[in-house]
């Protein structure tokens, strides 16, 4: 591995170390009660190092935020030839369900409770859902035919993002109720199918499938 690769690897290790200690402290003490100084001390780094990697305290807890906000747009952009946006998003969600992916809402009861008990994290999660919808609207607009009404991609994004938001909350709800991940996946799979079937009646193959 070259010097640049080693440097990048070290940065990733430091970032993960800080995130791991922050998550542990948040779950032990509560998000609001934990300070950046305590996190820095636990990770044995300077306070400035923590804020360099994580400018917002909320991002220490929700450290998959970039992947989360980009996930729906990426599924549309990367969809296979002949595949509609709805089909791609449905397939992507089913894959996340099978993998018990945190982006879909799987986080474990302690983590889910940490978010539920924190007004700051709850508000940040709402903001991330909104950002994900906005990114999806841009991807749908880019994929839509030229004659498509300007409101159409935003309307489709609102419906699709709302469905994913609902399913995310459902997974969190079942997690907080004490259900194990396998049982949650078994419960949510038919519910998700119902939700996506409802969307199919509204959206059809919008936007037109890629050639």
mmCIF file of C-alpha atoms in Angstrom:
data_model
loop_
_atom_site.group_PDB
_atom_site.id
_atom_site.type_symbol
_atom_site.label_atom_id
_atom_site.label_comp_id
_atom_site.label_asym_id
_atom_site.label_seq_id
_atom_site.Cartn_x
_atom_site.Cartn_y
_atom_site.Cartn_z
ATOM 1 C CA UNK A 1 0.000 0.000 0.000
ATOM 2 C CA UNK A 2 1.387 3.458 -0.951
ATOM 3 C CA UNK A 3 1.755 6.411 1.422
ATOM 4 C CA UNK A 4 -1.506 7.994 0.266
ATOM 5 C CA UNK A 5 -3.336 4.725 0.796
ATOM 6 C CA UNK A 6 -1.867 4.322 4.267
ATOM 7 C CA UNK A 7 -2.840 7.869 5.181
ATOM 8 C CA UNK A 8 -6.407 7.340 3.998
ATOM 9 C CA UNK A 9 -6.618 4.017 5.839
ATOM 10 C CA UNK A 10 -5.418 5.695 9.026
ATOM 11 C CA UNK A 11 -8.048 8.412 8.635
ATOM 12 C CA UNK A 12 -10.785 5.831 8.249
ATOM 13 C CA UNK A 13 -9.547 3.964 11.327
ATOM 14 C CA UNK A 14 -9.535 7.174 13.370
ATOM 15 C CA UNK A 15 -12.985 8.132 12.150
ATOM 16 C CA UNK A 16 -14.379 4.706 13.041
ATOM 17 C CA UNK A 17 -12.676 4.770 16.440
ATOM 18 C CA UNK A 18 -14.252 8.124 17.285
ATOM 19 C CA UNK A 19 -17.648 6.983 16.031
ATOM 20 C CA UNK A 20 -17.516 3.754 18.033
ATOM 21 C CA UNK A 21 -16.655 5.526 21.279
ATOM 22 C CA UNK A 22 -19.269 8.204 20.653
ATOM 23 C CA UNK A 23 -21.991 5.631 20.029
ATOM 24 C CA UNK A 24 -21.061 3.729 23.184
ATOM 25 C CA UNK A 25 -21.180 6.878 25.303
ATOM 26 C CA UNK A 26 -24.432 8.053 23.728
ATOM 27 C CA UNK A 27 -26.106 4.736 24.537
ATOM 28 C CA UNK A 28 -24.705 4.677 28.077
ATOM 29 C CA UNK A 29 -25.320 8.311 29.003
ATOM 30 C CA UNK A 30 -27.763 9.660 26.439
ATOM 31 C CA UNK A 31 -26.981 11.828 23.430
ATOM 32 C CA UNK A 32 -27.837 15.158 25.030
ATOM 33 C CA UNK A 33 -25.786 14.410 28.156
ATOM 34 C CA UNK A 34 -22.590 13.357 26.358
ATOM 35 C CA UNK A 35 -20.021 16.031 25.488
ATOM 36 C CA UNK A 36 -17.523 16.212 22.646
ATOM 37 C CA UNK A 37 -14.774 16.450 25.264
ATOM 38 C CA UNK A 38 -15.836 13.113 26.781
ATOM 39 C CA UNK A 39 -15.817 11.507 23.341
ATOM 40 C CA UNK A 40 -12.349 12.874 22.575
ATOM 41 C CA UNK A 41 -11.043 11.613 25.912
ATOM 42 C CA UNK A 42 -12.504 8.143 25.342
ATOM 43 C CA UNK A 43 -11.025 7.948 21.825
ATOM 44 C CA UNK A 44 -7.706 9.427 23.013
ATOM 45 C CA UNK A 45 -7.731 12.170 20.415
ATOM 46 C CA UNK A 46 -7.919 15.956 20.579
ATOM 47 C CA UNK A 47 -11.344 17.593 20.726
ATOM 48 C CA UNK A 48 -10.519 19.363 17.452
ATOM 49 C CA UNK A 49 -9.878 15.986 15.819
ATOM 50 C CA UNK A 50 -13.417 14.916 16.693
ATOM 51 C CA UNK A 51 -14.939 18.069 15.201
ATOM 52 C CA UNK A 52 -12.734 17.820 12.106
ATOM 53 C CA UNK A 53 -14.156 14.389 11.343
ATOM 54 C CA UNK A 54 -17.656 15.159 12.583
ATOM 55 C CA UNK A 55 -18.570 18.872 12.348
ATOM 56 C CA UNK A 56 -22.024 18.139 13.787
ATOM 57 C CA UNK A 57 -22.473 16.208 16.998
ATOM 58 C CA UNK A 58 -25.491 14.451 15.484
ATOM 59 C CA UNK A 59 -23.278 12.949 12.779
ATOM 60 C CA UNK A 60 -21.350 11.074 15.440
ATOM 61 C CA UNK A 61 -24.526 9.116 16.141
ATOM 62 C CA UNK A 62 -25.951 9.013 12.625
ATOM 63 C CA UNK A 63 -22.672 8.300 10.888
ATOM 64 C CA UNK A 64 -24.319 6.581 7.899
ATOM 65 C CA UNK A 65 -26.038 9.851 6.967
ATOM 66 C CA UNK A 66 -24.318 10.320 3.611
ATOM 67 C CA UNK A 67 -25.152 6.799 2.473
ATOM 68 C CA UNK A 68 -28.696 7.237 3.805
ATOM 69 C CA UNK A 69 -29.466 10.491 1.994
ATOM 70 C CA UNK A 70 -28.028 9.221 -1.305
ATOM 71 C CA UNK A 71 -29.537 5.727 -1.216
ATOM 72 C CA UNK A 72 -32.842 6.306 -3.050
ATOM 73 C CA UNK A 73 -31.343 8.575 -5.703
ATOM 74 C CA UNK A 74 -28.545 6.087 -6.312
ATOM 75 C CA UNK A 75 -31.035 3.242 -6.789
ATOM 76 C CA UNK A 76 -32.793 5.269 -9.493
ATOM 77 C CA UNK A 77 -29.591 6.399 -11.198
ATOM 78 C CA UNK A 78 -28.063 2.906 -11.192
ATOM 79 C CA UNK A 79 -31.186 0.979 -12.168
ATOM 80 C CA UNK A 80 -30.849 -1.663 -14.856
ATOM 81 C CA UNK A 81 -31.866 -1.163 -18.463
ATOM 82 C CA UNK A 82 -35.607 -1.657 -18.814
ATOM 83 C CA UNK A 83 -36.197 -1.278 -15.054
ATOM 84 C CA UNK A 84 -38.572 1.396 -13.764
ATOM 85 C CA UNK A 85 -37.606 3.615 -10.853
ATOM 86 C CA UNK A 86 -40.263 2.038 -8.640
ATOM 87 C CA UNK A 87 -39.049 -1.470 -9.429
ATOM 88 C CA UNK A 88 -35.459 -0.477 -8.667
ATOM 89 C CA UNK A 89 -36.428 1.105 -5.344
ATOM 90 C CA UNK A 90 -38.552 -1.876 -4.405
ATOM 91 C CA UNK A 91 -35.702 -4.259 -5.185
ATOM 92 C CA UNK A 92 -33.268 -2.065 -3.275
ATOM 93 C CA UNK A 93 -35.487 -2.035 -0.192
ATOM 94 C CA UNK A 94 -35.939 -5.808 -0.290
ATOM 95 C CA UNK A 95 -32.167 -6.225 -0.451
ATOM 96 C CA UNK A 96 -31.737 -3.889 2.532
ATOM 97 C CA UNK A 97 -34.366 -5.896 4.384
ATOM 98 C CA UNK A 98 -32.546 -9.155 3.675
ATOM 99 C CA UNK A 99 -29.237 -7.648 4.792
ATOM 100 C CA UNK A 100 -30.781 -6.059 7.923
ATOM 101 C CA UNK A 101 -29.187 -2.830 6.708
ATOM 102 C CA UNK A 102 -29.046 0.151 9.134
ATOM 103 C CA UNK A 103 -30.020 2.414 6.236
ATOM 104 C CA UNK A 104 -33.409 0.662 6.185
ATOM 105 C CA UNK A 105 -33.832 1.169 9.931
ATOM 106 C CA UNK A 106 -32.119 -1.834 11.520
ATOM 107 C CA UNK A 107 -30.064 -0.481 14.401
ATOM 108 C CA UNK A 108 -30.722 -2.596 17.486
ATOM 109 C CA UNK A 109 -32.919 -1.659 20.455
ATOM 110 C CA UNK A 110 -30.308 0.376 22.353
ATOM 111 C CA UNK A 111 -29.500 2.533 19.349
ATOM 112 C CA UNK A 112 -33.165 2.950 18.420
ATOM 113 C CA UNK A 113 -33.968 4.001 21.984
ATOM 114 C CA UNK A 114 -31.082 6.477 21.958
ATOM 115 C CA UNK A 115 -32.600 8.195 18.924
ATOM 116 C CA UNK A 116 -36.151 8.069 20.250
ATOM 117 C CA UNK A 117 -35.080 9.625 23.551
ATOM 118 C CA UNK A 118 -33.177 12.496 21.925
ATOM 119 C CA UNK A 119 -35.110 15.459 20.490
ATOM 120 C CA UNK A 120 -31.949 16.537 18.662
ATOM 121 C CA UNK A 121 -31.427 13.172 16.944
ATOM 122 C CA UNK A 122 -35.125 12.809 16.159
ATOM 123 C CA UNK A 123 -35.075 16.210 14.457
ATOM 124 C CA UNK A 124 -31.857 15.373 12.606
ATOM 125 C CA UNK A 125 -33.353 12.117 11.338
ATOM 126 C CA UNK A 126 -36.369 14.013 9.979
ATOM 127 C CA UNK A 127 -33.962 16.353 8.217
ATOM 128 C CA UNK A 128 -32.091 13.417 6.686
ATOM 129 C CA UNK A 129 -35.352 11.939 5.407
ATOM 130 C CA UNK A 130 -36.111 15.311 3.791
ATOM 131 C CA UNK A 131 -32.659 15.453 2.216
ATOM 132 C CA UNK A 132 -33.126 11.943 0.868
ATOM 133 C CA UNK A 133 -36.415 12.980 -0.730
ATOM 134 C CA UNK A 134 -34.790 16.042 -2.319
ATOM 135 C CA UNK A 135 -31.960 13.949 -3.773
ATOM 136 C CA UNK A 136 -34.486 11.460 -5.137
ATOM 137 C CA UNK A 137 -36.478 14.257 -6.780
ATOM 138 C CA UNK A 138 -33.329 15.442 -8.575
ATOM 139 C CA UNK A 139 -32.569 11.901 -9.790
ATOM 140 C CA UNK A 140 -36.133 11.430 -11.026
ATOM 141 C CA UNK A 141 -36.067 14.796 -12.808
ATOM 142 C CA UNK A 142 -32.825 13.832 -14.538
ATOM 143 C CA UNK A 143 -34.371 10.531 -15.648
ATOM 144 C CA UNK A 144 -37.706 11.950 -16.813
ATOM 145 C CA UNK A 145 -38.526 12.666 -20.488
ATOM 146 C CA UNK A 146 -38.217 16.325 -21.574
ATOM 147 C CA UNK A 147 -41.985 16.877 -21.792
ATOM 148 C CA UNK A 148 -42.581 15.760 -18.188
ATOM 149 C CA UNK A 149 -44.378 18.391 -16.057
ATOM 150 C CA UNK A 150 -41.956 20.028 -13.624
ATOM 151 C CA UNK A 151 -44.009 18.927 -10.609
ATOM 152 C CA UNK A 152 -44.053 15.242 -11.606
ATOM 153 C CA UNK A 153 -40.586 14.192 -10.336
ATOM 154 C CA UNK A 154 -41.179 16.016 -7.053
ATOM 155 C CA UNK A 155 -44.598 14.399 -6.649
ATOM 156 C CA UNK A 156 -43.168 10.955 -7.355
ATOM 157 C CA UNK A 157 -40.283 11.579 -4.960
ATOM 158 C CA UNK A 158 -42.710 12.664 -2.241
ATOM 159 C CA UNK A 159 -44.678 9.420 -2.579
ATOM 160 C CA UNK A 160 -41.636 7.158 -2.773
ATOM 161 C CA UNK A 161 -39.782 8.872 0.072
ATOM 162 C CA UNK A 162 -42.896 8.790 2.248
ATOM 163 C CA UNK A 163 -43.148 5.043 1.707
ATOM 164 C CA UNK A 164 -39.515 4.525 2.707
ATOM 165 C CA UNK A 165 -39.951 6.822 5.700
ATOM 166 C CA UNK A 166 -42.968 4.790 6.807
ATOM 167 C CA UNK A 167 -41.105 1.487 6.470
ATOM 168 C CA UNK A 168 -38.077 2.904 8.306
ATOM 169 C CA UNK A 169 -40.311 3.964 11.190
ATOM 170 C CA UNK A 170 -42.025 0.581 11.164
ATOM 171 C CA UNK A 171 -38.687 -1.200 11.564
ATOM 172 C CA UNK A 172 -37.743 1.186 14.381
ATOM 173 C CA UNK A 173 -41.128 0.642 16.050
ATOM 174 C CA UNK A 174 -40.725 -3.137 16.006
ATOM 175 C CA UNK A 175 -37.135 -2.803 17.220
ATOM 176 C CA UNK A 176 -38.235 -0.714 20.208
ATOM 177 C CA UNK A 177 -40.941 -3.297 20.916
ATOM 178 C CA UNK A 178 -38.194 -5.872 21.414
ATOM 179 C CA UNK A 179 -38.573 -7.909 18.225
ATOM 180 C CA UNK A 180 -35.375 -9.545 16.897
ATOM 181 C CA UNK A 181 -34.206 -8.552 13.421
ATOM 182 C CA UNK A 182 -35.280 -11.796 11.749
ATOM 183 C CA UNK A 183 -38.806 -11.422 13.073
ATOM 184 C CA UNK A 184 -38.878 -7.773 12.042
ATOM 185 C CA UNK A 185 -37.860 -8.663 8.499
ATOM 186 C CA UNK A 186 -40.520 -11.365 8.332
ATOM 187 C CA UNK A 187 -43.160 -8.913 9.546
ATOM 188 C CA UNK A 188 -42.137 -5.996 7.341
ATOM 189 C CA UNK A 189 -41.656 -7.912 4.064
ATOM 190 C CA UNK A 190 -45.394 -8.376 3.298
ATOM 191 C CA UNK A 191 -46.162 -4.892 4.624
ATOM 192 C CA UNK A 192 -43.575 -3.409 2.271
ATOM 193 C CA UNK A 193 -45.018 -5.398 -0.615
ATOM 194 C CA UNK A 194 -48.435 -3.885 0.124
ATOM 195 C CA UNK A 195 -46.999 -0.360 0.245
ATOM 196 C CA UNK A 196 -45.118 -0.761 -3.039
ATOM 197 C CA UNK A 197 -48.206 -2.269 -4.690
ATOM 198 C CA UNK A 198 -50.126 0.864 -3.728
ATOM 199 C CA UNK A 199 -47.390 2.999 -5.264
ATOM 200 C CA UNK A 200 -47.458 0.965 -8.468
ATOM 201 C CA UNK A 201 -51.084 1.941 -8.970
ATOM 202 C CA UNK A 202 -50.138 5.624 -8.674
ATOM 203 C CA UNK A 203 -46.763 5.800 -10.416
ATOM 204 C CA UNK A 204 -46.786 3.069 -13.023
ATOM 205 C CA UNK A 205 -43.403 3.094 -14.719
ATOM 206 C CA UNK A 206 -42.658 6.794 -14.126
ATOM 207 C CA UNK A 207 -40.202 7.914 -15.194
ATOM 208 C CA UNK A 208 -39.938 5.965 -18.402
ATOM 209 C CA UNK A 209 -37.642 2.961 -18.028
ATOM 210 C CA UNK A 210 -34.110 3.453 -19.354
ATOM 211 C CA UNK A 211 -33.325 1.866 -22.685
#
